[in-house]
XYZ file of C-alpha atoms in Angstrom:
712
model
C 144.990 102.778 108.419
C 145.897 104.106 105.002
C 147.291 102.846 101.725
C 150.751 104.382 102.317
C 151.543 102.056 105.256
C 152.758 98.598 104.236
C 151.901 95.414 106.080
C 155.522 95.086 107.199
C 155.487 98.547 108.805
C 152.141 97.787 110.373
C 153.328 94.552 111.998
C 156.399 96.307 113.404
C 154.257 98.839 115.324
C 153.202 98.604 118.993
C 149.514 98.863 119.816
C 147.653 98.847 123.116
C 144.087 97.879 123.924
C 142.132 100.350 126.040
C 142.075 99.303 129.696
C 138.565 100.580 130.429
C 136.913 98.093 128.057
C 134.808 95.340 129.627
C 134.636 91.872 128.048
C 131.755 89.489 128.827
C 131.786 85.841 127.756
C 128.496 84.587 126.298
C 127.168 81.380 124.785
C 124.125 81.531 122.500
C 122.860 78.394 120.735
C 126.240 76.731 121.212
C 128.154 79.704 119.759
C 130.761 81.155 122.110
C 131.773 84.800 121.808
C 132.684 87.907 123.809
C 130.734 91.154 124.149
C 132.917 94.282 124.284
C 131.468 97.079 126.424
C 132.835 100.521 125.508
C 131.337 102.522 128.373
C 133.141 105.712 127.286
C 131.222 105.898 123.999
C 128.206 103.813 125.125
C 128.803 101.140 122.500
C 128.801 97.352 122.454
C 130.606 95.015 120.073
C 130.624 91.282 119.512
C 133.870 89.404 118.713
C 134.939 85.784 118.459
C 137.211 83.918 120.861
C 140.238 84.130 118.551
C 139.797 87.880 117.989
C 139.380 88.380 121.747
C 142.584 86.479 122.452
C 144.558 88.582 119.965
C 143.207 91.934 121.196
C 144.071 91.054 124.797
C 147.679 90.482 123.707
C 148.035 94.126 122.554
C 149.787 95.564 125.635
C 151.623 98.524 123.993
C 155.081 96.949 124.585
C 154.984 94.078 122.101
C 154.771 94.579 118.360
C 151.832 93.325 116.355
C 154.075 90.633 114.871
C 155.004 89.416 118.355
C 151.345 89.378 119.414
C 150.503 87.416 116.279
C 153.209 84.865 117.140
C 151.876 84.542 120.712
C 148.393 83.989 119.281
C 149.719 81.125 117.142
C 151.329 79.648 120.256
C 148.202 79.955 122.395
C 145.824 78.852 119.606
C 147.873 76.784 117.149
C 144.794 75.908 115.042
C 143.404 79.435 114.611
C 142.464 80.598 111.084
C 143.383 84.312 111.242
C 145.722 85.352 108.431
C 147.881 88.485 108.371
C 145.218 90.242 106.268
C 142.636 89.289 108.920
C 144.867 90.790 111.619
C 145.157 94.025 109.610
C 141.380 94.153 109.139
C 140.794 93.475 112.835
C 143.138 96.289 113.887
C 141.612 98.649 111.345
C 138.186 97.906 112.840
C 139.577 98.539 116.343
C 141.106 101.842 115.144
C 137.858 103.033 113.647
C 135.931 102.286 116.839
C 138.548 103.768 119.237
C 139.282 100.457 120.964
C 143.070 100.821 120.590
C 145.264 103.617 121.959
C 148.962 104.565 121.841
C 149.265 103.227 118.313
C 152.198 103.966 116.045
C 152.546 107.699 115.219
C 152.505 106.965 111.502
C 148.985 105.676 111.975
C 147.938 107.974 114.800
C 147.890 111.258 112.885
C 146.058 109.870 109.886
C 143.548 108.022 112.031
C 142.876 111.120 114.112
C 142.525 113.250 110.994
C 140.112 110.746 109.510
C 138.041 110.667 112.696
C 137.967 114.455 112.891
C 136.878 114.673 109.256
C 134.144 112.105 109.829
C 132.938 113.938 112.951
C 132.919 117.254 111.095
C 131.002 115.819 108.163
C 128.462 114.157 110.463
C 127.653 117.543 111.992
C 126.744 118.892 108.553
C 124.020 116.298 108.102
C 120.934 118.320 109.024
C 118.391 115.850 107.653
C 119.085 113.224 110.335
C 120.981 114.208 113.482
C 120.941 113.555 117.237
C 120.850 115.860 120.235
C 121.745 113.959 123.451
C 120.555 115.449 126.728
C 122.578 113.498 129.284
C 122.635 110.362 131.421
C 119.091 109.373 132.508
C 119.994 106.155 134.339
C 118.772 107.348 137.766
C 115.519 108.589 136.273
C 114.854 105.195 134.673
C 115.671 103.474 137.951
C 112.794 105.388 139.566
C 110.550 104.724 136.568
C 111.253 101.004 136.808
C 110.194 100.969 140.460
C 106.919 102.727 139.602
C 105.979 101.180 136.241
C 108.010 97.985 136.011
C 104.933 95.920 136.945
C 103.489 96.704 133.481
C 105.975 94.222 132.015
C 105.407 91.379 134.463
C 103.814 88.068 133.452
C 100.324 88.929 134.853
C 100.446 92.304 133.093
C 101.334 90.604 129.805
C 98.345 88.300 130.210
C 96.064 91.293 130.818
C 97.692 93.006 127.799
C 96.691 90.081 125.573
C 93.086 90.193 126.804
C 92.789 93.960 126.300
C 94.305 93.707 122.823
C 91.901 90.939 121.778
C 88.930 92.903 123.123
C 90.057 96.008 121.224
C 90.347 94.017 117.990
C 86.879 92.583 118.588
C 85.388 96.061 119.083
C 87.064 97.396 115.942
C 85.806 94.428 113.922
C 82.316 94.855 115.347
C 82.193 98.543 114.320
C 84.471 98.332 111.292
C 82.363 100.594 109.062
C 82.365 103.455 111.577
C 86.060 102.882 112.284
C 86.906 102.993 108.581
C 84.870 106.160 108.077
C 86.871 107.838 110.852
C 90.059 107.240 108.854
C 88.959 109.617 106.075
C 89.893 112.664 108.136
C 93.113 111.293 109.615
C 95.349 113.296 107.238
C 93.260 116.457 107.035
C 95.060 119.709 107.813
C 92.884 120.271 110.899
C 94.132 116.979 112.356
C 97.866 117.372 111.720
C 98.742 119.065 114.999
C 96.790 116.462 117.005
C 98.409 113.642 115.060
C 101.880 115.112 115.659
C 101.152 115.517 119.378
C 100.028 111.885 119.644
C 103.164 110.812 117.787
C 105.547 112.615 120.146
C 103.786 111.426 123.324
C 103.620 107.830 122.110
C 107.294 107.864 121.163
C 108.151 109.139 124.636
C 106.241 106.192 126.092
C 107.875 103.881 123.552
C 111.436 104.862 124.446
C 110.632 104.934 128.164
C 109.442 101.339 127.913
C 112.807 100.308 126.436
C 114.636 101.948 129.332
C 112.338 100.493 132.017
C 112.670 96.913 130.751
C 116.439 97.351 130.350
C 116.683 98.412 134.007
C 114.352 95.550 134.960
C 116.956 93.069 133.707
C 119.860 94.915 135.338
C 121.039 96.977 132.372
C 122.124 100.612 132.198
C 120.527 103.500 130.289
C 123.513 105.692 129.542
C 122.048 108.271 127.200
C 118.790 109.794 126.067
C 117.920 112.587 123.703
C 116.099 113.512 120.554
C 116.670 112.254 117.034
C 115.666 114.829 114.429
C 114.482 113.642 111.008
C 113.731 116.662 108.798
C 113.679 118.651 112.067
C 110.847 116.439 113.383
C 111.810 115.385 116.948
C 111.853 111.694 117.831
C 113.014 110.732 121.351
C 115.540 107.940 121.812
C 117.279 106.125 124.677
C 120.522 104.159 124.665
C 119.824 100.618 125.895
C 122.792 98.973 124.190
C 123.785 97.507 127.567
C 121.172 94.804 126.909
C 123.621 93.263 124.422
C 125.572 91.951 127.373
C 122.525 90.072 128.736
C 123.199 86.325 128.574
C 119.496 85.594 127.993
C 118.201 85.971 124.449
C 114.659 86.246 125.825
C 115.700 89.283 127.901
C 117.228 91.012 124.876
C 114.104 90.395 122.792
C 111.953 91.674 125.656
C 113.916 94.934 125.760
C 113.635 95.364 121.975
C 109.884 94.636 121.955
C 109.014 96.748 125.015
C 108.328 99.910 123.000
C 105.868 98.215 120.654
C 104.325 96.414 123.642
C 103.477 99.664 125.440
C 102.308 101.401 122.251
C 99.930 98.563 121.413
C 98.633 98.659 124.993
C 97.859 102.373 124.673
C 96.284 101.747 121.249
C 94.099 98.967 122.676
C 92.890 101.179 125.542
C 92.134 103.987 123.074
C 90.229 101.551 120.838
C 88.118 100.439 123.805
C 87.313 104.078 124.639
C 86.670 105.035 120.997
C 82.986 105.433 120.233
C 81.927 105.226 123.883
C 81.418 108.966 124.339
C 79.393 111.618 122.536
C 82.379 113.978 122.415
C 83.588 114.079 118.794
C 87.025 115.439 119.733
C 87.628 112.590 122.195
C 86.646 109.945 119.653
C 88.943 111.542 117.077
C 91.780 111.673 119.614
C 91.303 107.972 120.376
C 91.383 107.169 116.672
C 94.584 109.204 116.247
C 96.183 107.202 119.066
C 95.067 103.888 117.570
C 96.364 104.836 114.127
C 99.690 106.234 115.345
C 100.418 103.545 117.934
C 99.438 100.535 115.839
C 99.922 101.226 112.131
C 103.042 103.388 112.334
C 104.596 101.277 115.090
C 104.199 98.064 113.108
C 105.233 99.758 109.865
C 108.448 101.341 111.157
C 109.538 99.778 114.452
C 108.780 96.207 113.424
C 110.479 96.651 110.045
C 113.699 94.562 110.240
C 115.330 96.280 107.247
C 116.289 99.277 109.397
C 118.119 99.148 112.719
C 115.031 99.583 114.849
C 113.288 97.189 117.228
C 112.375 94.638 114.554
C 116.004 94.332 113.449
C 117.316 93.445 116.912
C 114.483 90.975 117.446
C 115.304 89.318 114.111
C 119.021 89.142 114.956
C 118.314 87.351 118.239
C 115.766 85.009 116.655
C 118.149 84.026 113.850
C 121.173 83.917 116.123
C 123.247 85.814 113.514
C 125.118 88.743 115.113
C 125.853 91.943 113.186
C 123.392 90.984 110.460
C 123.278 94.479 108.981
C 127.066 94.946 109.029
C 127.705 91.506 107.580
C 125.083 92.110 104.907
C 126.795 95.311 103.793
C 130.168 93.520 103.986
C 128.867 90.781 101.682
C 127.677 93.400 99.159
C 131.024 95.213 99.277
C 132.993 92.009 98.771
C 130.682 90.887 95.958
C 131.070 94.266 94.233
C 134.862 94.079 94.571
C 134.980 90.590 93.065
C 132.503 91.336 90.265
C 133.552 94.812 89.152
C 137.207 94.988 90.162
C 138.379 91.394 90.219
C 139.685 91.779 93.781
C 140.003 88.452 95.572
C 138.389 88.968 98.959
C 137.791 86.625 101.861
C 134.557 86.432 103.789
C 134.023 84.857 107.211
C 133.503 81.111 107.220
C 129.705 81.228 107.193
C 127.541 78.172 106.717
C 125.465 78.044 103.490
C 122.295 78.918 105.457
C 123.902 81.899 107.183
C 125.521 83.090 103.945
C 122.161 82.987 102.136
C 120.412 84.893 104.921
C 123.156 87.524 105.124
C 123.223 88.023 101.345
C 119.438 88.306 101.107
C 119.250 90.695 104.034
C 122.117 92.819 102.705
C 120.411 93.275 99.316
C 116.974 93.964 100.843
C 118.322 96.434 103.404
C 120.351 98.266 100.730
C 117.262 98.684 98.547
C 115.166 99.823 101.509
C 117.831 102.239 102.724
C 118.111 103.723 99.234
C 114.347 104.203 99.085
C 114.340 105.891 102.499
C 117.200 108.212 101.531
C 115.480 109.195 98.280
C 112.193 109.743 100.127
C 113.883 111.971 102.714
C 115.615 114.001 99.999
C 112.359 114.503 98.084
C 110.458 115.300 101.300
C 113.072 117.865 102.326
C 112.980 119.567 98.923
C 109.160 119.519 98.862
C 108.139 120.384 102.417
C 110.830 122.838 103.501
C 110.884 125.026 100.353
C 114.207 126.919 99.905
C 115.882 125.522 103.031
C 114.741 122.065 101.953
C 116.627 122.388 98.672
C 119.817 123.182 100.602
C 119.238 120.214 102.914
C 118.550 117.984 99.917
C 121.855 119.076 98.342
C 123.696 118.308 101.595
C 122.015 114.913 101.804
C 122.973 114.134 98.203
C 126.541 115.071 99.100
C 126.585 112.771 102.168
C 124.672 109.810 100.771
C 125.681 109.835 97.099
C 128.647 112.080 96.277
C 130.834 111.158 99.278
C 130.440 107.349 98.865
C 131.023 107.761 95.126
C 134.212 109.718 95.846
C 135.452 107.017 98.230
C 134.690 104.375 95.633
C 136.570 106.337 92.970
C 139.534 106.760 95.341
C 139.598 103.031 96.007
C 139.488 102.251 92.289
C 142.311 104.707 91.623
C 144.607 103.866 94.570
C 143.458 100.572 96.000
C 144.502 99.307 99.429
C 147.322 97.192 100.819
C 146.894 93.729 99.369
C 144.037 94.816 97.083
C 144.829 95.865 93.510
C 141.627 96.783 91.600
C 141.533 95.830 87.914
C 140.462 99.107 86.318
C 140.030 97.636 82.847
C 137.623 95.064 84.227
C 135.747 97.810 86.041
C 135.218 99.858 82.878
C 134.221 96.806 80.847
C 131.711 95.507 83.402
C 130.346 98.955 84.256
C 130.104 99.941 80.586
C 128.262 96.735 79.751
C 125.800 97.262 82.587
C 125.335 100.901 81.595
C 124.664 99.916 77.979
C 122.246 97.204 79.073
C 120.448 99.656 81.353
C 120.097 102.181 78.525
C 118.679 99.512 76.228
C 116.211 98.450 78.905
C 115.114 102.029 79.554
C 114.668 102.736 75.854
C 113.110 99.530 74.536
C 111.418 97.767 77.450
C 107.805 98.979 77.742
C 106.457 100.417 80.943
C 104.387 97.725 82.650
C 102.533 100.107 84.922
C 99.089 101.551 84.312
C 97.711 105.052 84.330
C 94.509 105.398 86.315
C 91.653 107.887 86.286
C 88.177 107.948 87.891
C 85.054 107.692 85.757
C 81.268 107.886 86.106
C 78.738 105.687 84.305
C 76.232 107.794 82.343
C 73.319 107.016 80.013
C 74.067 107.698 76.352
C 71.975 109.338 75.205
C 69.478 110.511 77.798
C 65.829 110.790 76.731
C 65.131 114.150 78.302
C 61.515 115.351 78.008
C 60.925 119.110 78.150
C 57.740 121.078 78.613
C 56.748 122.212 75.117
C 54.104 124.504 76.547
C 53.834 125.889 80.076
C 51.409 124.454 82.589
C 50.790 122.725 85.893
C 51.791 119.073 86.386
C 48.408 117.447 86.971
C 49.190 113.738 86.846
C 52.394 111.644 87.000
C 51.925 108.140 85.613
C 55.355 106.682 86.435
C 57.750 106.366 89.357
C 61.510 106.844 89.682
C 63.355 103.784 88.400
C 60.331 102.400 86.540
C 60.796 100.805 83.128
C 58.771 102.502 80.375
C 58.044 101.835 76.696
C 58.229 104.166 73.740
C 55.042 106.226 73.483
C 53.939 105.486 77.070
C 52.348 108.511 78.880
C 54.625 109.859 81.583
C 53.202 113.162 82.813
C 49.941 115.051 82.218
C 50.093 118.859 82.237
C 47.155 121.227 82.722
C 47.010 124.640 81.032
C 43.765 126.499 81.974
C 44.462 129.321 79.512
C 44.796 126.881 76.625
C 41.592 125.091 77.616
C 39.783 128.422 77.823
C 41.050 129.424 74.374
C 39.851 126.096 72.910
C 36.423 126.519 74.510
C 36.152 130.056 73.139
C 37.152 128.892 69.679
C 34.549 126.114 69.764
C 31.837 128.623 70.707
C 32.985 131.062 68.023
C 32.938 128.278 65.426
C 29.398 127.336 66.436
C 28.330 130.967 66.188
C 30.005 131.297 62.781
C 28.212 128.184 61.503
C 24.904 129.609 62.711
C 25.529 132.898 60.869
C 26.428 131.043 57.714
C 23.146 129.144 57.938
C 21.252 132.428 58.346
C 23.014 133.988 55.347
C 22.066 130.988 53.234
C 18.381 131.360 54.137
C 18.436 135.070 53.338
C 20.416 134.419 50.132
C 23.165 136.863 51.172
C 25.838 135.249 49.088
C 28.624 137.782 49.702
C 28.160 137.792 53.489
C 28.116 134.007 53.483
C 31.464 133.839 51.665
C 33.060 136.260 54.113
C 31.756 134.293 57.078
C 32.931 131.074 55.456
C 36.487 132.426 55.437
C 36.149 133.452 59.095
C 34.982 129.921 59.935
C 37.953 128.358 58.189
C 40.321 130.620 60.133
C 38.639 129.686 63.404
C 38.865 125.972 62.584
C 42.548 126.364 61.769
C 43.156 128.064 65.124
C 41.201 125.343 66.890
C 43.239 122.636 65.179
C 46.468 124.305 66.241
C 45.260 124.711 69.818
C 44.137 121.095 69.933
C 47.559 120.024 68.685
C 49.065 122.041 71.518
C 46.721 120.380 73.974
C 48.038 116.964 72.932
C 51.510 118.163 73.974
C 50.207 118.467 77.532
C 50.613 114.699 77.698
C 54.353 113.948 77.969
C 55.212 110.570 76.419
C 58.430 108.558 76.356
C 60.399 108.710 73.120
C 62.534 105.626 73.903
C 62.386 102.358 75.777
C 64.191 102.820 79.047
C 64.084 103.609 82.738
C 62.966 106.725 84.583
C 66.162 108.198 86.035
C 64.685 111.419 87.455
C 64.764 111.275 91.226
C 61.672 111.921 93.352
C 59.307 112.373 90.419
C 56.232 112.485 92.670
C 57.477 115.687 94.285
C 56.801 117.533 91.007
C 53.042 116.962 91.137
C 51.181 120.273 91.217
C 54.229 122.374 90.321
C 54.255 124.861 87.440
C 56.726 124.450 84.579
C 57.720 126.935 81.921
C 58.216 126.134 78.289
C 61.525 124.317 77.839
C 61.858 123.145 81.468
C 63.047 119.565 82.007
C 60.204 117.472 83.347
C 61.465 113.896 83.257
C 64.503 111.986 81.997
C 64.578 108.483 80.537
C 67.726 106.384 80.182
C 68.230 103.215 78.168
C 69.954 100.527 80.229
C 71.441 99.045 77.064
C 73.229 102.239 76.108
C 75.659 103.690 78.627
C 79.092 105.282 78.455
C 81.925 106.233 80.790
C 82.899 109.851 81.403
C 86.552 109.750 82.522
C 88.198 112.683 84.328
C 91.750 112.492 82.934
C 94.650 114.596 84.247
C 96.190 116.944 81.724
C 99.592 115.238 81.668
C 98.039 111.775 81.213
C 95.633 112.470 78.344
C 98.145 111.431 75.680
C 98.579 108.062 77.422
C 94.820 107.368 77.374
C 94.653 108.290 73.690
C 97.747 106.258 72.750
C 96.501 102.797 73.733
C 96.396 99.618 71.625
C 93.229 99.679 69.462
C 92.222 102.841 71.391
C 90.769 100.770 74.242
C 90.923 101.357 77.998
C 90.170 98.985 80.868
C 87.326 99.617 83.327
C 87.665 98.063 86.795
C 84.224 97.277 88.213
C 83.999 95.658 91.681
C 82.980 91.979 91.528
C 83.020 92.044 87.730
C 85.586 91.082 85.056
C 87.683 93.778 83.436
C 85.841 95.674 80.696
C 87.661 96.686 77.540
C 86.011 99.890 76.318
C 86.768 101.801 73.087
C 87.504 105.508 73.271
C 84.594 107.415 71.723
C 85.608 111.070 71.939
C 87.400 113.605 74.099
C 86.214 117.060 75.047
C 88.994 119.210 73.524
C 89.319 121.615 76.442
C 90.273 120.897 80.047
C 87.948 122.297 82.700
C 87.643 122.549 86.472
C 83.914 121.813 86.309
C 82.939 118.531 87.920
C 81.304 116.085 85.513
C 79.562 114.403 88.464
C 79.397 115.220 92.209
C 80.433 111.654 93.094
C 83.968 112.410 91.870
C 84.530 115.157 94.463
C 86.657 114.298 97.493
C 84.149 116.167 99.655
C 81.532 113.579 98.586
C 83.801 110.569 99.036
C 85.337 110.720 95.563
C 89.017 110.645 94.540
C 89.453 114.164 93.118
C 90.487 117.143 95.301
C 88.055 120.049 95.058
C 87.386 123.460 96.531
C 84.062 125.239 97.231
C 82.709 127.638 94.620
C 82.050 131.139 95.898
C 79.522 131.915 93.130
C 76.039 130.449 93.416
C 75.339 130.630 89.662
C 76.577 127.099 88.960
C 74.756 123.876 89.790
C 77.742 122.254 91.552
C 78.985 123.364 94.959
C 82.619 122.459 94.162
C 85.178 122.739 91.404
C 88.402 120.834 90.733
C 91.710 122.149 92.006
C 93.377 121.265 88.694
C 91.716 121.170 85.244
C 90.940 117.763 83.764
C 89.848 116.500 80.366
C 86.569 114.647 79.935
C 87.211 111.469 77.957
C 84.141 109.501 76.828
C 84.293 105.754 76.107
C 81.547 103.406 74.989
C 80.262 100.363 76.861
C 78.898 97.257 75.145
C 75.130 96.730 75.402
C 75.376 93.505 77.438
C 77.779 95.168 79.896
C 75.716 98.366 80.092
C 72.762 96.498 81.592
C 74.924 95.424 84.544
C 76.344 98.863 85.362
C 74.306 101.542 87.099
C 74.145 105.167 86.041
C 76.098 107.338 88.498
C 78.331 104.413 89.517
C 81.990 105.351 90.060
C 84.489 103.208 88.154
C 88.293 103.190 88.004
C 89.667 103.186 84.467
C 93.257 102.255 83.602
C 95.260 102.246 80.418
C 98.644 101.004 79.302
C 99.953 103.160 76.453
C 101.693 101.560 73.525
C 105.299 102.451 72.629
C 105.849 103.877 76.107
C 109.134 102.773 77.645
C 110.415 102.727 81.208
C 112.824 105.543 80.396
C 110.030 107.733 79.055
C 107.998 107.126 82.206
C 110.893 108.053 84.491
C 111.646 111.148 82.403
C 108.025 112.334 82.412
C 107.666 111.687 86.140
C 110.793 113.687 86.921
C 109.921 116.594 84.617
C 106.379 116.795 85.985
C 107.732 116.910 89.517
C 110.188 119.637 88.525
C 107.443 121.681 86.842
C 105.322 121.439 89.979
C 108.254 122.593 92.084
C 108.986 125.536 89.762
C 105.316 126.577 89.674
C 105.396 126.987 93.422
């Protein structure tokens, strides 16, 4: 249909319903309707009794007006208006249910269908490749594997699934540790292989259960999303099943078989000493359970969960009606077009409206994610695909909307002034929100608790560690002996000086007896020099006893291992930390430093497990970003959050360095809170910058993403 054809011309045309269509009467929850089976295109539709009666009257000899009059005779109390008849025929045109229509409509309809088919072929982000009719193959599969879906098999499935959950809960720590390598580059090919095999089993299960209830599997093939193959089968024949339980069983069969495989893999996981087999089992459990529940059970997309939800609610065409409700609402709100919706009950209307809004938001998020993924993962070709996707999903709908606003449709005259007023008001309101409403999100960075300052004791003179009076983690007091050094050379020098002093005193005594005054004075000066040397050496000997300069705790690990070792002058012997004085060393990304420095009262929030939020003042920032790790616990290789790479040079103390430079931001911790935290503990720190709007956040996020893309 098109805007150039009036309703009068339309009702004077002769239309004919296709003869190869099959209609099946069904009654679900007291609602009577017909299922239309289009075997030529492998499609099923659901129509009401009145619509069915009208379509059956289209014989190609009578005009639409005559068929409408016959409908009023056969069903005098029907509620279909002329606009409803036009909409019904337009729907039948679009889905190729009517043939031999008026030539004025035929050429334009054919041209529109050819244009739509041509445009669909250009969509390279999501496209299908059918491989033929697999009905005979699934007939054989049903004979061999149909018993898996019988009542006894379902009972065994429940027992196996419960046992698998029990085993995972019993070994949860080991199971969680296995998840750390699930997305590593070495595991990608295995994960992809598990995905493809499981999806083959998933789609095969749909076909087997469909055949089990007498349905037909008319098509199978591969659905490509970003050129990633996903198998599919056409089991739309299940829509003609009179039993709702049978339809739900067909829709849930794929998840049923995937969870069975996941349960068997979970039972095998950890039972062998082969690391590759355990990792394979974990890949199967992750792919078959998490991804299956996350995608297939999601009712916001037309996958298994959607069809299960439709049957449970008893609301047919939930997705289509939801989008119809949004379209009609948009027409009424923005264009002032008076539209009519089906006579839904308040409950059904609320469900359809809520589902339509939720599915539109989810579909938009998926489209944006696919566009970003294409541009990111596929490099130059991905940019081209992203541009095509933007054309299909954004530009083309926008063009159709603009055409409707400019030209309208028969019986629908859009109010353009209203559109500009409403749209302009919303645009102005959106700009004000983006500019003045603050961003409610937080910026996060990892941090390490450190003593501030550390009481580090160095060896002031070289020697051997003879005694260690403390242990690691022990509390010590100021002035308490920590370590006793032994320096044989110093002791020997002191002994020699003592002997020389004694000899000098003896000579002085002899000079006094012999009254050799000049010799005595010279020897007296020698004695004073020797005593000065002895005093200095004795002062050095007191430095062999290392004492604590502060009250605190010994933080040096494995102190006892240093007993008997030799230390040079200036070497670190032991470190003392005061539990009342600690600080956080935060590793802040370069593009987020300004947000951490631009916080109210220059405070950030520290998130400590099982502890209230800590508000900590910013103390200082190291003015230069570096790739050096401030603490090994931050490295991803050691279980931390920051990606690192090994260091080829062995000159540094750390084995790793950061992939991207980060600033070291230091914040203070109150004394009462410092006693609770442990040095070396990893803490997440967040901040909410002041005077930072939603628009600024979106702008910075987009520009940062663009810079990363250009740097590549």
